[in-house]
Short mmCIF file of C-alpha atoms and ligand atoms in Angstrom, two decimals:
data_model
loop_
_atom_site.label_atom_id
_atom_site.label_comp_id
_atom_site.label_asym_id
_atom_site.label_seq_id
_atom_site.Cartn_x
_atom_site.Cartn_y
_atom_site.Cartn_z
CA UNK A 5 -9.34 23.07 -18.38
CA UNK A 6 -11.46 23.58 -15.08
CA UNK A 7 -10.22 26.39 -12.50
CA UNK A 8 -9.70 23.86 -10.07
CA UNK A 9 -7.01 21.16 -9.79
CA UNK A 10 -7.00 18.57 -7.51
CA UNK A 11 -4.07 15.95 -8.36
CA UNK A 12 -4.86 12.73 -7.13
CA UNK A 13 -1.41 12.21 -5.17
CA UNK A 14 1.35 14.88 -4.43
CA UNK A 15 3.91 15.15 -1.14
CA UNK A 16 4.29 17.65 1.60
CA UNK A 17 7.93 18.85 0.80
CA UNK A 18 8.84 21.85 2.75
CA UNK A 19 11.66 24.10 3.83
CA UNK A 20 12.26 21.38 6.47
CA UNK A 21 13.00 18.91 4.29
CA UNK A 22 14.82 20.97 1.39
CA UNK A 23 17.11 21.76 4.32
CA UNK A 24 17.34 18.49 5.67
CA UNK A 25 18.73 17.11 2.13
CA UNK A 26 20.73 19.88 1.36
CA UNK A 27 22.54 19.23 4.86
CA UNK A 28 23.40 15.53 3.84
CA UNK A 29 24.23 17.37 0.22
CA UNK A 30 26.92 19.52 1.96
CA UNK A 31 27.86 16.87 4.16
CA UNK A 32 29.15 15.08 1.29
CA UNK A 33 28.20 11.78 3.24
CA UNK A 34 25.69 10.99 0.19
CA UNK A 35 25.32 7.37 0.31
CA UNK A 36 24.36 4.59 2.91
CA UNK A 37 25.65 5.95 6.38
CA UNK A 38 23.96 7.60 9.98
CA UNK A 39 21.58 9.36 8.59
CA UNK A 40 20.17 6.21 7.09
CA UNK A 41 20.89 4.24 10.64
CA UNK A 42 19.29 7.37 12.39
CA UNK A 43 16.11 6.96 9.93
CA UNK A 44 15.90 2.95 10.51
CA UNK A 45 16.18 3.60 14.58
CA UNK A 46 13.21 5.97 14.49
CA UNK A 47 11.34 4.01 12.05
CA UNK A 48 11.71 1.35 14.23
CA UNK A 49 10.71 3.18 17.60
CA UNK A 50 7.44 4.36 15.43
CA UNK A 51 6.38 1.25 14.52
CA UNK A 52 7.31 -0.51 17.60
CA UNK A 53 9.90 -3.44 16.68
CA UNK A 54 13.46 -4.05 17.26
CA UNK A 55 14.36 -3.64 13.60
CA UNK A 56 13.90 -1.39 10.68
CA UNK A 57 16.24 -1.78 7.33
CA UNK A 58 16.40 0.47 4.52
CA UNK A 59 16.18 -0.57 1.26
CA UNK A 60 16.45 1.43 -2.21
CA UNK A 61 12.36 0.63 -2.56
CA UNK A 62 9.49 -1.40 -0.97
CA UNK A 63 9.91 -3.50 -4.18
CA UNK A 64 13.54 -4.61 -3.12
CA UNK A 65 12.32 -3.91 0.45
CA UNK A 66 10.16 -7.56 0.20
CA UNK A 67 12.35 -8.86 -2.24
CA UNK A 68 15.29 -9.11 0.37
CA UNK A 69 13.15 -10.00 3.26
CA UNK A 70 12.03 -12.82 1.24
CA UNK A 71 15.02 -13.93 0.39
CA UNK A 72 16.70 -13.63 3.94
CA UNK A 73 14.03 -15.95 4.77
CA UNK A 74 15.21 -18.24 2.39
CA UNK A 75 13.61 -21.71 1.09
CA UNK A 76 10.14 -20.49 0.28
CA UNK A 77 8.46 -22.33 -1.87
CA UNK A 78 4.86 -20.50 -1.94
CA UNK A 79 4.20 -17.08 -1.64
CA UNK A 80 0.47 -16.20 -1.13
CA UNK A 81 -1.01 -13.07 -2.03
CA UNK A 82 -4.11 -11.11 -2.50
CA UNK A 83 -5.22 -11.35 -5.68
CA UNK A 84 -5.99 -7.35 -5.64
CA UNK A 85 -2.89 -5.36 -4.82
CA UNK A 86 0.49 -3.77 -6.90
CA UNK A 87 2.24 -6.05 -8.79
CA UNK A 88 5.40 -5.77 -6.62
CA UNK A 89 3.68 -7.66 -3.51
CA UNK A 90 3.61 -10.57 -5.64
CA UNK A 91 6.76 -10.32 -7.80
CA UNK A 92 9.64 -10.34 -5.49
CA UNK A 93 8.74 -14.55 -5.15
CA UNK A 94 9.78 -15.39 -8.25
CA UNK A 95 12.95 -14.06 -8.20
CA UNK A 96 13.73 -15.91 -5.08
CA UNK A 97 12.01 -19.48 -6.87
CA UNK A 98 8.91 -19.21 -4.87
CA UNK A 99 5.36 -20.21 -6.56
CA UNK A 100 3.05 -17.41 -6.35
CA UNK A 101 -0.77 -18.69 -4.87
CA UNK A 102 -3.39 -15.74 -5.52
CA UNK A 103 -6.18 -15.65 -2.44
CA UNK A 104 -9.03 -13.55 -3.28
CA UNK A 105 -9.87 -10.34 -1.40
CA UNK A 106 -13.24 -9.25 0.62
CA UNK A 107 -15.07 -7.23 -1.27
CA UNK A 108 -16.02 -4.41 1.20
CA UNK A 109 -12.13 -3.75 2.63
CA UNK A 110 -10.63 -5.03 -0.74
CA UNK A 111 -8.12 -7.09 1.23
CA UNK A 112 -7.50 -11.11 1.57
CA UNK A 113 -10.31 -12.33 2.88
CA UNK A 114 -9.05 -15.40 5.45
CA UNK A 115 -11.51 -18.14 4.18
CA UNK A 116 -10.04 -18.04 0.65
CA UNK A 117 -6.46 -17.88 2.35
CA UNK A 118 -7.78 -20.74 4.41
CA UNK A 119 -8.78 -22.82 1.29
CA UNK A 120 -5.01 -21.60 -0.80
CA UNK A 121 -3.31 -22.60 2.49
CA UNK A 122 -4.69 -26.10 2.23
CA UNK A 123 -3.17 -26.09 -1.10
CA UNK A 124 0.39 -25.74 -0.07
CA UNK A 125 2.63 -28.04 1.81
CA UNK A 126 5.04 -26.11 4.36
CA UNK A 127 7.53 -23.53 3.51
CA UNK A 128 4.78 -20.72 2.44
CA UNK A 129 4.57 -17.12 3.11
CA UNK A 130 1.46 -15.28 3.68
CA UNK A 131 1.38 -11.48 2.33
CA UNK A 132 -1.37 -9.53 3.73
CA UNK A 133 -2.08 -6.37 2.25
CA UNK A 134 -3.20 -3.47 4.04
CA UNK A 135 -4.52 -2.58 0.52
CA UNK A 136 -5.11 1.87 0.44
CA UNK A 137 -4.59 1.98 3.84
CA UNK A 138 -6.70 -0.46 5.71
CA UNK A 139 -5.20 -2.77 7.77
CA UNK A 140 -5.80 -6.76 6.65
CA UNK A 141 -7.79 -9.77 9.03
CA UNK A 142 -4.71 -10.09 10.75
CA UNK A 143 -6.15 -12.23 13.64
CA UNK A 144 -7.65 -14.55 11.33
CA UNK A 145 -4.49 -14.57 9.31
CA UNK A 146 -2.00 -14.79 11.99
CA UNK A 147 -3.99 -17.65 13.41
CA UNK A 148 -4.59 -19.63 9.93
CA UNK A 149 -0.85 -18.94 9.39
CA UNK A 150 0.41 -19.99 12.99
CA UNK A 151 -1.85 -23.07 12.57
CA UNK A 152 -0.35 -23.93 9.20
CA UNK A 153 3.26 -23.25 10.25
CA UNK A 154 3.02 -20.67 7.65
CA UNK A 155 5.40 -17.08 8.08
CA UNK A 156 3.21 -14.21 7.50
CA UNK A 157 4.84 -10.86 5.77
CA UNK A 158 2.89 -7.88 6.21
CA UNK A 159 3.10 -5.03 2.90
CA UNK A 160 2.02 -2.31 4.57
CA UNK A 161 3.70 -0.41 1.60
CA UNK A 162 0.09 1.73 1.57
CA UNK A 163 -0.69 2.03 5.61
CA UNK A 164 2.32 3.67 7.40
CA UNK A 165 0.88 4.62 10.62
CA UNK A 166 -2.28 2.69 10.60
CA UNK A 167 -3.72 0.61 13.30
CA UNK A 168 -5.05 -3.15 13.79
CA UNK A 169 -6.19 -3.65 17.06
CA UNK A 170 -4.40 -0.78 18.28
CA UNK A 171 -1.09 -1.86 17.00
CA UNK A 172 0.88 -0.63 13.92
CA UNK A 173 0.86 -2.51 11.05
CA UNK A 174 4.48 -3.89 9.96
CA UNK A 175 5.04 -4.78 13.90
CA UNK A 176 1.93 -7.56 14.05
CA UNK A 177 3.52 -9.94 11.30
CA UNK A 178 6.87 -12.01 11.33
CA UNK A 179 8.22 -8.89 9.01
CA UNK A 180 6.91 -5.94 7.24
CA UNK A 181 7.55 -3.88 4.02
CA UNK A 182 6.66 -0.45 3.76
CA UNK A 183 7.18 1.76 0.74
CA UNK A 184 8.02 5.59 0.32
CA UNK A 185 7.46 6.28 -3.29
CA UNK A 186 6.19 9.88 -3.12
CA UNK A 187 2.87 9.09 -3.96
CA UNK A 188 2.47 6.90 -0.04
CA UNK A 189 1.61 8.54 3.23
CA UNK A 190 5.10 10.19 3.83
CA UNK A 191 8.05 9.78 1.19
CA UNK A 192 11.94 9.64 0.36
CA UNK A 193 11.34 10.01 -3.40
CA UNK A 194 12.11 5.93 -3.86
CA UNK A 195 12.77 4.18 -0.58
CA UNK A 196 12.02 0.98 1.32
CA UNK A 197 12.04 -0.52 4.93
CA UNK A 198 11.55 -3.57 6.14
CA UNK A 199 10.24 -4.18 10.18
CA UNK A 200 10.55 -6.92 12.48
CA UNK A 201 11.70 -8.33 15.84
CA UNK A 202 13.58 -11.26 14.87
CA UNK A 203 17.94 -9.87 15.40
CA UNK A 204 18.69 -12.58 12.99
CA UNK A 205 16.50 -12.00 9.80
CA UNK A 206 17.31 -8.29 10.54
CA UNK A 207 21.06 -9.54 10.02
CA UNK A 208 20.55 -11.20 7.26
CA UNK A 209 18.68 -8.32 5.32
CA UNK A 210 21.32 -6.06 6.23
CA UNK A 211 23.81 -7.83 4.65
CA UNK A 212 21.89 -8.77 1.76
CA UNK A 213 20.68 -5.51 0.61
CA UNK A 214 24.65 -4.45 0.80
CA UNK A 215 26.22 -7.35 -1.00
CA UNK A 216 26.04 -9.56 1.25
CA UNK A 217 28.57 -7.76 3.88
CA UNK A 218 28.88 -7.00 7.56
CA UNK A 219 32.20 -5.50 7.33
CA UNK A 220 33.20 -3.70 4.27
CA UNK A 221 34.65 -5.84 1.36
CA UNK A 222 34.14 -9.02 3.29
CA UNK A 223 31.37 -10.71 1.48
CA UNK A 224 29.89 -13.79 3.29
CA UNK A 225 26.41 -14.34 1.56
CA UNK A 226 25.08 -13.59 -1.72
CA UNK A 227 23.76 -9.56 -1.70
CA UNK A 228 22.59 -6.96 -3.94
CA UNK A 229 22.59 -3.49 -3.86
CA UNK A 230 19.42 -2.43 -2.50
CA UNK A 231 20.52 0.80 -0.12
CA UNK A 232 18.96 3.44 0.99
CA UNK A 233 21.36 6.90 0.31
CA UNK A 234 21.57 9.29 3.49
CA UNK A 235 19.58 11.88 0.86
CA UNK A 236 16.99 9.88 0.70
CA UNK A 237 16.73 9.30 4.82
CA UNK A 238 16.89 12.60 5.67
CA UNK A 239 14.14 13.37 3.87
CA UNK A 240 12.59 10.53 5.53
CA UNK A 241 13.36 11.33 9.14
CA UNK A 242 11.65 14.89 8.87
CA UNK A 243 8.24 13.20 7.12
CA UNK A 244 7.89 10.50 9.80
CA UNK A 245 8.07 13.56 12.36
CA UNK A 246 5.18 14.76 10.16
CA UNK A 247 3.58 11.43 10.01
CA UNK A 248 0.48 11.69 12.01
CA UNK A 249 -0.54 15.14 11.32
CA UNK A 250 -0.43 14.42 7.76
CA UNK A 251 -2.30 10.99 8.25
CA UNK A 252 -5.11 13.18 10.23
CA UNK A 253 -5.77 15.30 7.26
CA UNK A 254 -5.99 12.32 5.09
CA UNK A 255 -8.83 11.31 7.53
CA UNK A 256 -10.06 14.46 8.34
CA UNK A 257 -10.85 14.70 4.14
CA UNK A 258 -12.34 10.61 3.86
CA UNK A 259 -14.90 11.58 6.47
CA UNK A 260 -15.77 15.08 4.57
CA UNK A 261 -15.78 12.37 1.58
CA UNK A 262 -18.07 9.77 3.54
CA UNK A 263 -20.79 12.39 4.36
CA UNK A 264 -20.65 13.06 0.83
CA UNK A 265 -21.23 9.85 -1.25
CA UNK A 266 -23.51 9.24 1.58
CA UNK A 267 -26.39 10.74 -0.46
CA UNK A 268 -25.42 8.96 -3.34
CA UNK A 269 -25.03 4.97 -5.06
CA UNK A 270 -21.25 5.48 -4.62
CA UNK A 271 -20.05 3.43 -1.52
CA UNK A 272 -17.55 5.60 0.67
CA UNK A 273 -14.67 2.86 1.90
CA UNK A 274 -15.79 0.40 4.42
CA UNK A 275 -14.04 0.16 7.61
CA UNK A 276 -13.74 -2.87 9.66
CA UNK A 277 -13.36 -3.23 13.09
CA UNK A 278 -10.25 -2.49 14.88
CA UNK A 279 -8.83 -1.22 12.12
CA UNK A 280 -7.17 2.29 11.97
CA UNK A 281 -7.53 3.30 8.40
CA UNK A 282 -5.00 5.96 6.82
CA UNK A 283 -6.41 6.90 3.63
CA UNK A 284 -3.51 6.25 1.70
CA UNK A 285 -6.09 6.50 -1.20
CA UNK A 286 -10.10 6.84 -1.04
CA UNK A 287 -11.38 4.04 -2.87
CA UNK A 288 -15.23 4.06 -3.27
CA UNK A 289 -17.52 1.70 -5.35
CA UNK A 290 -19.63 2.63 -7.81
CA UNK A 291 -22.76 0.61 -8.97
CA UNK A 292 -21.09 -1.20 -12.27
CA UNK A 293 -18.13 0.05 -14.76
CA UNK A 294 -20.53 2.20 -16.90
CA UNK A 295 -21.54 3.97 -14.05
CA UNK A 296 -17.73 4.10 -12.48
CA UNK A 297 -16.14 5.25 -16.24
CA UNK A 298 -19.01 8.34 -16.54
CA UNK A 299 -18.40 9.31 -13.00
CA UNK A 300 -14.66 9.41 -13.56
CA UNK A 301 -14.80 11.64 -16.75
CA UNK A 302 -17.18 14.14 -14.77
CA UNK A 303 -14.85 14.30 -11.77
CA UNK A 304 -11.60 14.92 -14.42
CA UNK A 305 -13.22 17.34 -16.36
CA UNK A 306 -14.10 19.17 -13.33
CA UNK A 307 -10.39 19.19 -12.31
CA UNK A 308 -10.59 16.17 -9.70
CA UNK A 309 -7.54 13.97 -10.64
CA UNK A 310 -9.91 11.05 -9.86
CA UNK A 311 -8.63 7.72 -11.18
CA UNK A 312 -9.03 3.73 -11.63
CA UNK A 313 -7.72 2.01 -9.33
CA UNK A 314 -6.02 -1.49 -10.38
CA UNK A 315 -7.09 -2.24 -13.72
CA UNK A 316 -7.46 -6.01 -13.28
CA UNK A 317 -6.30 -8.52 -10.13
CA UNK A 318 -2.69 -9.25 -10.42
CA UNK A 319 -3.66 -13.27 -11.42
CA UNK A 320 -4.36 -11.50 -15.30
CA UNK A 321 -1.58 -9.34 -15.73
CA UNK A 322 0.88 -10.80 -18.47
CA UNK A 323 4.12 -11.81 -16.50
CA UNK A 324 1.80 -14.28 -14.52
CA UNK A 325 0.20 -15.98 -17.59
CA UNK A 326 2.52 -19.23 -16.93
CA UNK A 327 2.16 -19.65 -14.14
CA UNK A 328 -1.41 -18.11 -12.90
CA UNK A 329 -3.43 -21.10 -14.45
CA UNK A 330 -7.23 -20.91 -15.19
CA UNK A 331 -9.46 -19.34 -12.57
CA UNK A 332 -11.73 -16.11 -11.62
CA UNK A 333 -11.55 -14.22 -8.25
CA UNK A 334 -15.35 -13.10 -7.96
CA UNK A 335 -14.55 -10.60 -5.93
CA UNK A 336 -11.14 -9.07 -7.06
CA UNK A 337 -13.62 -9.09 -10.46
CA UNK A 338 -16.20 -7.45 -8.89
CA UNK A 339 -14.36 -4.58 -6.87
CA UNK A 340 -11.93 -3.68 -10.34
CA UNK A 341 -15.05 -3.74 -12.33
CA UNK A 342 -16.21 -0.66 -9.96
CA UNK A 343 -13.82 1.07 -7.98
CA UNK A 344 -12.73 4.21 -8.01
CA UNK A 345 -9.77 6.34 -6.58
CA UNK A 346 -10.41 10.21 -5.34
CA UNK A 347 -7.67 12.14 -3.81
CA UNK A 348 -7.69 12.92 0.21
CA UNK A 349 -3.74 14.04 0.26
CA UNK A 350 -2.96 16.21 3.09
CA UNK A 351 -2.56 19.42 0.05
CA UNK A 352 -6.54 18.45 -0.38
CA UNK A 353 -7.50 21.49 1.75
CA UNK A 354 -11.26 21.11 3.70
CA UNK A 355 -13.12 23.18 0.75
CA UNK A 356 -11.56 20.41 -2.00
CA UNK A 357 -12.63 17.78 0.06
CA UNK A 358 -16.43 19.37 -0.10
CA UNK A 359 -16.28 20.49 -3.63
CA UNK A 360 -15.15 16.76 -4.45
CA UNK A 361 -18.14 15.31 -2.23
CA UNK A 362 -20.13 17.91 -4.30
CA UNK A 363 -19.05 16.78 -7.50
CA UNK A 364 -19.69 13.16 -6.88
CA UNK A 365 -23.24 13.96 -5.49
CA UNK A 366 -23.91 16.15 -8.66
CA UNK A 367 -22.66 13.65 -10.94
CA UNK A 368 -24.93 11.10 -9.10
CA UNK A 369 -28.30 13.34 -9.42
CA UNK A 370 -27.41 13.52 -13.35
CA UNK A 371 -26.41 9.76 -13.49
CA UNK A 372 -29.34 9.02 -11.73
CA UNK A 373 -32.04 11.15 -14.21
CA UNK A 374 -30.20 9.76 -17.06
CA UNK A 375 -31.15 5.94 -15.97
CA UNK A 376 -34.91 7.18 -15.38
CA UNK A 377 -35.07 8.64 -18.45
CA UNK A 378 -33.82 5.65 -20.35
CA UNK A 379 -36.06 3.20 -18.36
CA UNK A 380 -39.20 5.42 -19.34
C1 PLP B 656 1.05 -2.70 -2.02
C2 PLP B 656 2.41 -2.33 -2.53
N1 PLP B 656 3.42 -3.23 -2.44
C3 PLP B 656 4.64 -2.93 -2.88
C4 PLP B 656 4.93 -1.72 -3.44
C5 PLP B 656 6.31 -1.47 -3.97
O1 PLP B 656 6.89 -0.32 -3.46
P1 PLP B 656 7.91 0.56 -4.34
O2 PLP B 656 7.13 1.27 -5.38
O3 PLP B 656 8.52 1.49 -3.33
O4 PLP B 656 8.90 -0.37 -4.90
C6 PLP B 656 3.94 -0.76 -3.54
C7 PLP B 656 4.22 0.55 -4.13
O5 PLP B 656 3.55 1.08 -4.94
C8 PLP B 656 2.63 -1.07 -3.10
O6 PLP B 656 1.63 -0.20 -3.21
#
């Protein structure tokens, strides 16, 4: 096993933290209560809208919003993303519509979502990915969308903290989702939020995601159980104090990474205008699979927890066979075909982020040799 062990994921816990749970531990308060409203009122204030609920997970985080929102018929998503931005439709009877992505920021790319929105009929959601970290088109979305009468949700499950324009993504949408599985820019183990500005789909979540009730054992809607506990929150509040520093180093590593792959056929991650990219993973492209699949076994057996990133676009995975009919995403084909994850946690110090960058460019000068020699 190499000396060197760089995972591709792992959380900042500290003291802070361990003390911050053990506090709600002694408390005895373990379940839903003010630590959880304290967490949603400074989630809130970060991102910048009137409303932030809990939820046990950014899976049941969308999957309440969307059904708050009630009668949706279509839900369209990018055909390149986790499984959960697309699953919470059907459980609320929605028809999932796959848009294809851009190739160089991986996310929707508006003219497909122009072409799937021309498709549908009223009563459609839009879910815009801000896919590793990069926030989505969202003027050209917002604008198709607005045009189209269409409600756009933004799953910004992988981009806490990151800019579009200047503003935080889960505030520029009717609603967002954001996830804090500990593998996301800050975490509460499993945990979910959902954003937005309007007091009475904030209601509605609320009372959904605790069986349907405002006051307790007075049930007026249909619910669930989808809380957040006060554990969970507290260990929440003290990582979104920690946001932005943690965020920086994230950045601080991509652009060690950039200089990097710059001397090499691997394409560092493009950024778009406007956009305020977080890093929530470094996804670069290599030349074609072969060359992707060699570069990933040099990077692991050097210790670089390196990784694929989504084996295949969403449209191919099993539970959609019914309903996903007969088609190819060029460019969701493309980018799985070739992409490849490389950690930039906060734990990657400065010298991890170089001997990564190293690694890749060796691996490139030996990739490289290899081809010459075969074409001679
Ligand atoms: C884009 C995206 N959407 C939704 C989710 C679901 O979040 P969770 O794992 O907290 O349920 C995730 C989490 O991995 C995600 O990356």
């Amino acid at each position: 096993m190499a000396e060197k062990q760089i995972p591709i994921a792992r959380p900042v816990i500290g003291d802070e933290e361990i003390n911050a749970v053990a506090d709600v531990l002694n408390s005895g308060m373990l379940a839903q209560g003010e630590v959880v409203y304290k967490f949603e009122e400074e989630f809130a204030h970060y991102v910048g809208v009137k409303h932030a609920i809990a939820t046990s997970s950014g899976t049941t985080a969308l999957h309440t919003l969307l059904w708050a929102i009630g009668n949706v018929r279509d839900v369209l998503v990018p055909s390149l993303t986790f499984i959960a931005t697309a699953t919470p439709a059907i459980f609320v009877g929605a028809r999932v519509q796959f848009v294809d992505i851009d190739r160089r920021t991986y996310n929707m790319a508006p003219e497909f979502l122009a072409h799937a929105i021309s498709k549908c009929d009223g009563g459609a959601v839009v879910i815009p990915v801000h896919l590793y970290g990069q926030p989505a088109d969202m003027d050209e979305i917002m604008d198709l969308c607005e045009e189209a009468g269409m409600v756009v949700v933004e799953d910004a499950c992988q981009a806490h903290g990151a800019l579009y324009d200047g503003k935080k993504v889960g505030g520029i949408g009717y609603a967002g989702v954001f996830s804090f599985y500990p593998t996301k820019n800050m975490t509460t183990i499993e945990g979910g939020m959902i954003t937005t500005n309007d007091d009475d789909l904030a209601e509605m979540c609320r009372m959904i995601r605790d069986h349907g009730q405002r006051e307790h054992y007075r049930h007026e809607i249909l619910g669930h159980n989808f809380r957040m506990t006060n554990v969970s929150a507290a260990l929440g509040l003290v990582q979104l104090k920690k946001l932005e520093k943690m965020n920086d180093a994230r950045i601080r590593n991509a652009k060690i990474l950039d200089e990097h792959l710059k001397n090499t056929g691997v394409l560092p991650p493009y950024v778009a205008e406007k956009r305020k990219h977080v890093y929530h993973l470094y996804s670069a492209l290599c030349p074609d699979r072969k060359a992707r699949d060699s570069l990933l076994q040099y990077l692991n057996e050097r210790g670089v927890g390196a990784r694929v990133g989504y084996p295949m676009p969403i449209y191919r995975q099993k539970v959609f066979h019914d309903i996903a009919g007969n088609f190819v995403h060029e460019n969701a084909e493309y980018v799985v075909e070739r992409h490849i994850l490389l950690p930039v946690h906060p734990l990657v110090s400065v010298d991890d982020a170089h001997y990564i960058g190293e690694c890749v460019e060796n691996w490139w000068e030996k990739w490289t040799d290899g081809q010459r020699a075969k074409s001679q």
